Amino acid sequence: MIKKPLRVGLVGYGFMGRTHSNAFAKVNQFFDLPYRPVLQAVCARDAGKVAAFAEQWGYGSTETDWRKLVERPDIDLIDIASPNDTHAEIAIAAAGAGKMVLSEKPLGRNAAESERMVEAVEKAGVPNMVWYNYRRVPAVTLAKQLIDEGRLGKIFHYRAKFLQDWTISADLPQGGAGLWRLDVNVAGSGVTGDLLAHCIDTAMWLNGGIDQVTAMTETFVKERPHALTGRVEKVGIDDASAFLARFQNGSLATFEATRYARGHKALYTLEINGEHASIFWDLHDLHRLEYFDHGDEGRLRGWRSIHVTDGDHPYMKNWWVPGLQIGYEHTFVHQAADFLAGLGEGRVPGPSFRDGLATDYVTDAVLRSAGSGRWEKVG
Ligand code: SOE
């Protein structure tokens, strides 16, 4: 198949800039697609660092002002991998310039920002997507298939956790490269927008919309030095966040995220209990899906651990041979592959900006409820 070039302009070269660049670089080697991403330009404020990144990843040119990047006629798609406070302005300008727009999660710092982003891409009619990558872990995609096939029956419970431990030290500053996630003005919120947003996106994809929530949050370290101002400043983010939810389908849920669970680095787990079957998945063992089917013969009934690496498992025939595992970075490759395939069919897959907004309505309701102490309806 002759592949049409799709000229990518990336904003931001941190952790997420690397995951996206890796996806664009690898995707055509493993998936047969109608489009071929071209690493046309990368943009960041530090000219020296952005030049080094361009050299390492093979970007053809650099910019230090994202406005210039957005205006360039030789760019088809703007990919936003910069901190959360930049997402809205860049996405709205990119859509206005007629570019396709991809954004790292969460879409905006709050739903009000995300609403403006959705309006901009929908008014411009440009393809758009949010990088909620965990949907594309093959085991999670398999869970989606099993649920959609009705194997679980009526869903009663959804349980998700995302546990980390990297901000326990009170000496850790807030703000600046790598630590902007601790600065509320940049991040919008703490673990609610950073970690629970992943859990909520996956949950609504698997189990439908969330109707109402009741939440609690805590900021364990109240003041931290700010890396940019040099002053000790109040911490505005939530360090831990937990909530109960009622889904529109009547199921009950618990969600928890924290950066204070000593010993856990990125323990994202989810469990779903249905009338006929249950599912459990754990990011630390991401290639396995635990599955219990009550329809199995009684004597042999039990949890099975499915090693999701076979050719008939989602995405796996594009990689190695059955039994060989893939990892975290492949989820971004899968998302890029689905986006490019969708472009060819004129039907871009989710999560769209509108899906990202739906998640932000839930995270806003969680933060509202933590403040009010009451159940809150999701906007
Ligand atoms: C935070 O540590 C973080 O990097 C999130 O920002 C990512 O979205 C998550 O996938 C892993 O953890």
Tab-separated table of C-alpha atoms and ligand atoms in Angstrom:
chain	number	residue	atom	x	y	z
A	1	MET	CA	0.000	0.000	0.000
A	2	ILE	CA	1.342	3.483	-0.824
A	3	LYS	CA	1.366	5.464	2.371
A	4	LYS	CA	0.419	9.116	2.499
A	5	PRO	CA	2.836	11.211	4.537
A	6	LEU	CA	1.377	12.803	7.665
A	7	ARG	CA	3.670	15.594	8.811
A	8	VAL	CA	3.789	15.757	12.606
A	9	GLY	CA	4.661	18.828	14.670
A	10	LEU	CA	5.319	17.775	18.270
A	11	VAL	CA	5.156	20.226	21.186
A	12	GLY	CA	7.148	19.100	24.241
A	13	TYR	CA	10.013	16.645	24.572
A	14	GLY	CA	9.592	15.243	28.066
A	15	PHE	CA	8.466	11.760	29.053
A	16	MET	CA	5.329	12.004	26.912
A	17	GLY	CA	7.121	13.575	23.933
A	18	ARG	CA	9.275	10.447	23.919
A	19	THR	CA	6.359	8.006	24.126
A	20	HIS	CA	4.570	9.743	21.231
A	21	SER	CA	7.720	10.064	19.106
A	22	ASN	CA	8.475	6.392	19.616
A	23	ALA	CA	4.928	5.543	18.492
A	24	PHE	CA	5.198	7.637	15.316
A	25	ALA	CA	8.637	6.201	14.546
A	26	LYS	CA	7.643	2.534	14.995
A	27	VAL	CA	4.055	2.341	13.859
A	28	ASN	CA	4.581	1.697	10.143
A	29	GLN	CA	7.149	-0.998	10.790
A	30	PHE	CA	4.576	-3.147	12.576
A	31	PHE	CA	1.203	-2.086	11.156
A	32	ASP	CA	0.121	-1.799	7.523
A	33	LEU	CA	-1.483	1.633	7.395
A	34	PRO	CA	-2.603	4.178	4.805
A	35	TYR	CA	-0.538	6.979	6.405
A	36	ARG	CA	3.110	7.325	7.360
A	37	PRO	CA	3.921	9.870	10.119
A	38	VAL	CA	6.840	12.112	9.190
A	39	LEU	CA	8.706	13.629	12.153
A	40	GLN	CA	8.639	17.083	10.602
A	41	ALA	CA	9.301	19.387	13.577
A	42	VAL	CA	9.566	19.444	17.344
A	43	CYS	CA	8.979	22.533	19.459
A	44	ALA	CA	10.101	23.503	22.968
A	45	ARG	CA	11.388	26.716	24.553
A	46	ASP	CA	15.015	25.670	25.092
A	47	ALA	CA	16.723	25.866	21.681
A	48	GLY	CA	19.688	23.697	22.692
A	49	LYS	CA	17.628	20.946	24.281
A	50	VAL	CA	15.075	20.849	21.489
A	51	ALA	CA	17.882	20.569	18.911
A	52	ALA	CA	19.379	17.642	20.843
A	53	PHE	CA	15.955	15.949	21.020
A	54	ALA	CA	15.410	16.472	17.275
A	55	GLU	CA	18.800	14.909	16.574
A	56	GLN	CA	18.136	11.910	18.834
A	57	TRP	CA	14.656	11.160	17.488
A	58	GLY	CA	15.106	12.208	13.858
A	59	TYR	CA	12.885	15.314	13.704
A	60	GLY	CA	13.634	17.330	10.564
A	61	SER	CA	13.471	20.790	12.168
A	62	THR	CA	12.863	22.635	15.428
A	63	GLU	CA	10.877	25.603	16.708
A	64	THR	CA	11.006	27.421	20.041
A	65	ASP	CA	7.580	29.097	19.732
A	66	TRP	CA	4.587	26.790	19.337
A	67	ARG	CA	2.665	29.558	17.513
A	68	LYS	CA	5.161	29.337	14.657
A	69	LEU	CA	4.820	25.569	14.572
A	70	VAL	CA	1.032	25.778	14.393
A	71	GLU	CA	1.193	28.248	11.489
A	72	ARG	CA	3.641	26.214	9.403
A	73	PRO	CA	2.044	25.050	6.140
A	74	ASP	CA	4.263	21.939	6.117
A	75	ILE	CA	2.618	20.513	9.264
A	76	ASP	CA	-0.566	18.388	9.094
A	77	LEU	CA	-0.913	17.337	12.703
A	78	ILE	CA	-0.058	19.055	15.983
A	79	ASP	CA	0.731	16.637	18.802
A	80	ILE	CA	0.647	18.221	22.277
A	81	ALA	CA	2.964	16.563	24.800
A	82	SER	CA	3.699	19.655	26.885
A	83	PRO	CA	2.402	20.328	30.444
A	84	ASN	CA	-1.352	20.542	31.072
A	85	ASP	CA	-1.576	24.358	31.221
A	86	THR	CA	-0.534	24.576	27.554
A	87	HIS	CA	-3.008	22.055	26.103
A	88	ALA	CA	-5.998	24.355	25.560
A	89	GLU	CA	-4.246	27.305	23.951
A	90	ILE	CA	-2.205	25.154	21.577
A	91	ALA	CA	-5.100	22.870	20.624
A	92	ILE	CA	-7.464	25.759	19.930
A	93	ALA	CA	-4.868	27.550	17.761
A	94	ALA	CA	-3.999	24.311	15.946
A	95	ALA	CA	-7.642	23.562	15.177
A	96	GLY	CA	-8.081	27.157	14.016
A	97	ALA	CA	-5.187	26.623	11.597
A	98	GLY	CA	-6.940	23.509	10.262
A	99	LYS	CA	-4.492	20.991	11.751
A	100	MET	CA	-5.395	17.614	13.182
A	101	VAL	CA	-4.786	17.713	16.946
A	102	LEU	CA	-3.650	15.049	19.374
A	103	SER	CA	-3.326	15.905	23.064
A	104	GLU	CA	-1.699	14.176	25.991
A	105	LYS	CA	-4.093	13.499	28.886
A	106	PRO	CA	-5.868	15.030	30.711
A	107	LEU	CA	-7.413	17.086	27.929
A	108	GLY	CA	-7.639	20.352	29.913
A	109	ARG	CA	-6.904	21.364	33.506
A	110	ASN	CA	-10.662	21.335	34.068
A	111	ALA	CA	-13.834	20.773	32.065
A	112	ALA	CA	-14.267	24.474	31.238
A	113	GLU	CA	-10.928	24.424	29.385
A	114	SER	CA	-11.761	21.131	27.711
A	115	GLU	CA	-15.146	22.424	26.530
A	116	ARG	CA	-13.347	25.183	24.597
A	117	MET	CA	-11.010	22.598	23.082
A	118	VAL	CA	-13.890	20.374	21.994
A	119	GLU	CA	-15.706	23.350	20.497
A	120	ALA	CA	-12.571	24.332	18.538
A	121	VAL	CA	-11.858	20.917	17.004
A	122	GLU	CA	-15.519	20.219	16.239
A	123	LYS	CA	-16.044	23.657	14.667
A	124	ALA	CA	-12.922	23.174	12.523
A	125	GLY	CA	-13.927	19.570	11.757
A	126	VAL	CA	-10.387	18.322	12.376
A	127	PRO	CA	-9.528	14.770	13.521
A	128	ASN	CA	-8.640	14.733	17.219
A	129	MET	CA	-7.649	12.276	19.910
A	130	VAL	CA	-6.462	12.181	23.547
A	131	TRP	CA	-3.589	9.865	24.503
A	132	TYR	CA	-5.351	7.712	27.111
A	133	ASN	CA	-2.985	4.895	26.251
A	134	TYR	CA	-4.124	2.193	28.702
A	135	ARG	CA	-7.170	1.375	26.555
A	136	ARG	CA	-4.659	-0.106	24.114
A	137	VAL	CA	-2.970	-2.573	26.461
A	138	PRO	CA	-3.953	-5.821	24.682
A	139	ALA	CA	-5.308	-7.327	27.932
A	140	VAL	CA	-7.492	-4.259	28.542
A	141	THR	CA	-8.739	-4.311	24.942
A	142	LEU	CA	-9.526	-8.011	25.435
A	143	ALA	CA	-11.523	-7.080	28.551
A	144	LYS	CA	-13.506	-4.638	26.412
A	145	GLN	CA	-14.216	-7.396	23.857
A	146	LEU	CA	-15.409	-9.800	26.563
A	147	ILE	CA	-17.699	-7.175	28.101
A	148	ASP	CA	-19.119	-6.134	24.711
A	149	GLU	CA	-19.801	-9.801	23.908
A	150	GLY	CA	-21.977	-9.892	27.035
A	151	ARG	CA	-19.844	-12.512	28.797
A	152	LEU	CA	-19.970	-10.724	32.129
A	153	GLY	CA	-23.718	-10.126	31.961
A	154	LYS	CA	-25.052	-7.376	34.155
A	155	ILE	CA	-22.184	-5.486	35.792
A	156	PHE	CA	-22.446	-4.991	39.564
A	157	HIS	CA	-19.051	-3.628	40.580
A	158	TYR	CA	-16.137	-1.664	39.110
A	159	ARG	CA	-12.998	-1.177	41.229
A	160	ALA	CA	-9.929	0.776	40.154
A	161	LYS	CA	-6.720	1.930	41.838
A	162	PHE	CA	-3.652	3.809	40.633
A	163	LEU	CA	-0.952	3.853	43.325
A	164	GLN	CA	2.440	5.561	43.265
A	165	ASP	CA	4.961	6.698	45.895
A	166	TRP	CA	7.239	9.256	44.228
A	167	THR	CA	6.196	12.476	46.042
A	168	ILE	CA	6.418	11.337	49.668
A	169	SER	CA	9.579	13.355	50.399
A	170	ALA	CA	8.675	16.841	51.672
A	171	ASP	CA	11.970	18.107	50.175
A	172	LEU	CA	10.763	17.522	46.624
A	173	PRO	CA	10.122	20.917	45.042
A	174	GLN	CA	7.025	21.779	43.036
A	175	GLY	CA	7.178	23.306	39.551
A	176	GLY	CA	9.635	23.184	36.681
A	177	ALA	CA	10.753	20.371	34.392
A	178	GLY	CA	9.617	16.964	35.586
A	179	LEU	CA	7.876	18.387	38.661
A	180	TRP	CA	5.154	20.539	37.124
A	181	ARG	CA	2.685	17.780	38.103
A	182	LEU	CA	3.002	19.117	41.674
A	183	ASP	CA	2.141	22.709	40.678
A	184	VAL	CA	-1.621	23.202	40.662
A	185	ASN	CA	-1.489	26.155	38.286
A	186	VAL	CA	0.220	24.012	35.657
A	187	ALA	CA	-1.348	20.605	36.326
A	188	GLY	CA	-4.892	21.714	37.256
A	189	SER	CA	-5.088	19.096	40.005
A	190	GLY	CA	-2.985	16.348	41.530
A	191	VAL	CA	-3.649	12.635	41.289
A	192	THR	CA	-7.294	13.262	40.346
A	193	GLY	CA	-6.363	14.662	36.925
A	194	ASP	CA	-3.120	12.741	36.527
A	195	LEU	CA	-3.947	9.199	37.650
A	196	LEU	CA	-7.687	8.888	38.313
A	197	ALA	CA	-8.267	10.382	34.859
A	198	HIS	CA	-6.717	7.198	33.388
A	199	CYS	CA	-8.917	5.008	35.599
A	200	ILE	CA	-12.030	6.990	34.666
A	201	ASP	CA	-11.309	6.915	30.931
A	202	THR	CA	-10.856	3.135	30.980
A	203	ALA	CA	-13.876	2.693	33.263
A	204	MET	CA	-16.268	4.664	31.079
A	205	TRP	CA	-14.964	2.908	27.971
A	206	LEU	CA	-15.600	-0.492	29.563
A	207	ASN	CA	-18.685	0.212	31.653
A	208	GLY	CA	-20.407	3.355	30.339
A	209	GLY	CA	-21.077	6.752	31.875
A	210	ILE	CA	-20.741	7.760	35.523
A	211	ASP	CA	-23.776	9.428	37.039
A	212	GLN	CA	-22.629	10.691	40.462
A	213	VAL	CA	-19.658	10.605	42.819
A	214	THR	CA	-18.703	11.233	46.431
A	215	ALA	CA	-15.042	11.876	47.098
A	216	MET	CA	-12.302	12.724	49.551
A	217	THR	CA	-8.897	14.175	48.773
A	218	GLU	CA	-5.873	15.011	50.902
A	219	THR	CA	-2.717	17.070	50.491
A	220	PHE	CA	-0.235	15.465	52.863
A	221	VAL	CA	2.629	17.900	52.241
A	222	LYS	CA	1.105	21.368	52.556
A	223	GLU	CA	4.085	23.522	51.475
A	224	ARG	CA	6.957	22.887	49.113
A	225	PRO	CA	9.733	25.025	47.646
A	226	HIS	CA	8.793	26.168	44.152
A	227	ALA	CA	11.486	25.351	41.610
A	228	LEU	CA	10.740	28.467	39.525
A	229	THR	CA	10.220	31.159	42.202
A	230	GLY	CA	12.683	29.761	44.764
A	231	ARG	CA	10.084	30.441	47.501
A	232	VAL	CA	8.309	27.950	49.770
A	233	GLU	CA	4.711	27.982	48.513
A	234	LYS	CA	1.407	26.393	49.451
A	235	VAL	CA	0.758	23.110	47.636
A	236	GLY	CA	-2.525	23.255	45.723
A	237	ILE	CA	-2.698	19.731	44.334
A	238	ASP	CA	-4.388	16.668	45.830
A	239	ASP	CA	-1.786	14.056	46.849
A	240	ALA	CA	-4.432	11.365	47.300
A	241	SER	CA	-7.984	11.088	45.997
A	242	ALA	CA	-10.622	8.413	46.477
A	243	PHE	CA	-14.239	8.307	45.425
A	244	LEU	CA	-17.349	6.184	45.258
A	245	ALA	CA	-19.368	6.302	42.058
A	246	ARG	CA	-22.652	5.168	40.624
A	247	PHE	CA	-22.557	4.274	36.937
A	248	GLN	CA	-25.523	4.947	34.663
A	249	ASN	CA	-25.974	1.158	34.264
A	250	GLY	CA	-26.613	0.815	38.014
A	251	SER	CA	-23.218	-0.609	38.959
A	252	LEU	CA	-21.283	0.672	41.980
A	253	ALA	CA	-17.643	1.670	41.901
A	254	THR	CA	-14.670	2.575	44.049
A	255	PHE	CA	-11.690	4.508	42.697
A	256	GLU	CA	-8.457	5.414	44.505
A	257	ALA	CA	-5.254	7.157	43.465
A	258	THR	CA	-2.307	8.332	45.506
A	259	ARG	CA	1.373	9.204	45.265
A	260	TYR	CA	1.838	8.133	48.914
A	261	ALA	CA	1.517	4.329	48.712
A	262	ARG	CA	5.076	3.414	49.709
A	263	GLY	CA	6.342	0.572	47.547
A	264	HIS	CA	3.965	1.076	44.640
A	265	LYS	CA	5.345	2.747	41.506
A	266	ALA	CA	2.488	2.572	39.004
A	267	LEU	CA	0.087	-0.009	40.366
A	268	TYR	CA	-2.936	0.528	38.171
A	269	THR	CA	-5.420	-2.266	38.807
A	270	LEU	CA	-9.024	-2.737	37.800
A	271	GLU	CA	-11.602	-5.358	38.664
A	272	ILE	CA	-15.076	-5.797	37.256
A	273	ASN	CA	-17.655	-8.174	38.730
A	274	GLY	CA	-20.579	-9.171	36.570
A	275	GLU	CA	-23.481	-11.570	36.897
A	276	HIS	CA	-21.707	-14.351	34.941
A	277	ALA	CA	-18.016	-13.494	35.075
A	278	SER	CA	-15.340	-11.256	36.586
A	279	ILE	CA	-12.194	-9.640	35.241
A	280	PHE	CA	-9.034	-8.410	36.972
A	281	TRP	CA	-6.085	-6.567	35.410
A	282	ASP	CA	-2.850	-5.166	36.860
A	283	LEU	CA	-0.486	-2.796	35.035
A	284	HIS	CA	2.536	-4.365	36.780
A	285	ASP	CA	1.634	-7.619	35.018
A	286	LEU	CA	0.078	-5.948	32.008
A	287	HIS	CA	0.103	-8.875	29.588
A	288	ARG	CA	-2.205	-10.968	31.800
A	289	LEU	CA	-5.979	-10.816	32.127
A	290	GLU	CA	-7.440	-12.698	35.079
A	291	TYR	CA	-10.850	-14.073	34.190
A	292	PHE	CA	-13.424	-16.035	36.175
A	293	ASP	CA	-16.376	-17.546	34.300
A	294	HIS	CA	-19.205	-18.946	36.390
A	295	GLY	CA	-20.373	-20.830	33.270
A	296	ASP	CA	-17.371	-23.183	33.506
A	297	GLU	CA	-17.952	-26.747	34.700
A	298	GLY	CA	-18.257	-26.569	38.500
A	299	ARG	CA	-15.367	-28.937	39.325
A	300	LEU	CA	-12.942	-26.951	37.215
A	301	ARG	CA	-14.270	-23.465	37.905
A	302	GLY	CA	-11.657	-20.941	39.006
A	303	TRP	CA	-9.761	-17.806	38.039
A	304	ARG	CA	-7.792	-18.296	34.833
A	305	SER	CA	-4.782	-16.205	34.040
A	306	ILE	CA	-4.838	-15.485	30.317
A	307	HIS	CA	-1.411	-14.660	28.892
A	308	VAL	CA	-2.564	-12.114	26.305
A	309	THR	CA	0.200	-12.725	23.784
A	310	ASP	CA	-1.387	-14.970	21.174
A	311	GLY	CA	-2.070	-14.077	17.541
A	312	ASP	CA	-5.811	-13.891	18.140
A	313	HIS	CA	-5.420	-11.428	20.990
A	314	PRO	CA	-5.843	-7.708	20.235
A	315	TYR	CA	-2.847	-6.166	18.412
A	316	MET	CA	-0.573	-9.178	19.083
A	317	LYS	CA	-0.338	-10.592	15.573
A	318	ASN	CA	1.513	-7.403	14.605
A	319	TRP	CA	4.363	-8.113	17.018
A	320	TRP	CA	6.418	-11.246	17.631
A	321	VAL	CA	5.389	-14.881	17.995
A	322	PRO	CA	2.846	-16.228	20.517
A	323	GLY	CA	4.037	-16.107	24.109
A	324	LEU	CA	6.416	-13.170	23.690
A	325	GLN	CA	5.443	-10.077	25.629
A	326	ILE	CA	5.227	-6.430	24.739
A	327	GLY	CA	5.114	-3.463	27.129
A	328	TYR	CA	4.088	0.066	28.034
A	329	GLU	CA	5.459	1.858	24.969
A	330	HIS	CA	3.497	-0.415	22.635
A	331	THR	CA	0.203	0.995	23.919
A	332	PHE	CA	1.119	4.312	22.294
A	333	VAL	CA	2.094	2.523	19.067
A	334	HIS	CA	-1.347	0.865	19.082
A	335	GLN	CA	-3.063	4.192	19.594
A	336	ALA	CA	-1.122	5.748	16.709
A	337	ALA	CA	-1.963	2.712	14.534
A	338	ASP	CA	-5.678	2.984	15.296
A	339	PHE	CA	-5.604	6.723	14.608
A	340	LEU	CA	-3.886	6.314	11.227
A	341	ALA	CA	-6.129	3.394	10.217
A	342	GLY	CA	-9.168	5.448	11.243
A	343	LEU	CA	-7.987	8.418	9.198
A	344	GLY	CA	-7.872	6.164	6.144
A	345	GLU	CA	-11.456	5.084	6.773
A	346	GLY	CA	-12.644	8.619	7.603
A	347	ARG	CA	-13.576	7.498	11.119
A	348	VAL	CA	-11.074	8.450	13.789
A	349	PRO	CA	-11.280	6.195	16.872
A	350	GLY	CA	-11.592	7.370	20.467
A	351	PRO	CA	-10.763	8.670	22.864
A	352	SER	CA	-11.771	11.851	21.050
A	353	PHE	CA	-11.567	15.296	22.633
A	354	ARG	CA	-15.264	14.836	23.490
A	355	ASP	CA	-14.392	11.608	25.371
A	356	GLY	CA	-11.578	13.482	27.135
A	357	LEU	CA	-14.101	16.134	28.160
A	358	ALA	CA	-16.372	13.417	29.598
A	359	THR	CA	-13.494	12.311	31.843
A	360	ASP	CA	-12.883	15.912	32.904
A	361	TYR	CA	-16.546	16.260	33.913
A	362	VAL	CA	-15.998	13.327	36.279
A	363	THR	CA	-12.694	14.640	37.714
A	364	ASP	CA	-14.330	18.060	38.218
A	365	ALA	CA	-17.222	16.381	40.077
A	366	VAL	CA	-14.711	14.441	42.230
A	367	LEU	CA	-12.925	17.651	43.247
A	368	ARG	CA	-16.251	19.411	43.812
A	369	SER	CA	-17.446	16.602	46.058
A	370	ALA	CA	-14.178	16.554	48.020
A	371	GLY	CA	-14.835	20.243	48.734
A	372	SER	CA	-18.552	20.016	49.474
A	373	GLY	CA	-18.544	16.672	51.314
A	374	ARG	CA	-21.653	15.719	49.332
A	375	TRP	CA	-22.576	13.437	46.447
A	376	GLU	CA	-22.175	15.422	43.200
A	377	LYS	CA	-23.819	14.788	39.842
A	378	VAL	CA	-21.381	14.505	36.942
A	379	GLY	CA	-21.771	17.510	34.601
B	1	SOE	C1	2.686	10.288	36.618
B	1	SOE	O1	3.783	9.778	37.319
B	1	SOE	C2	2.467	9.486	35.358
B	1	SOE	O2	3.592	9.628	34.572
B	1	SOE	C3	1.240	9.978	34.605
B	1	SOE	O3	1.369	11.341	34.239
B	1	SOE	C4	1.017	9.098	33.397
B	1	SOE	O4	-0.102	9.511	32.680
B	1	SOE	C5	0.865	7.661	33.893
B	1	SOE	O5	0.640	6.813	32.792
B	1	SOE	C6	2.063	7.205	34.647
B	1	SOE	O6	2.287	8.104	35.684
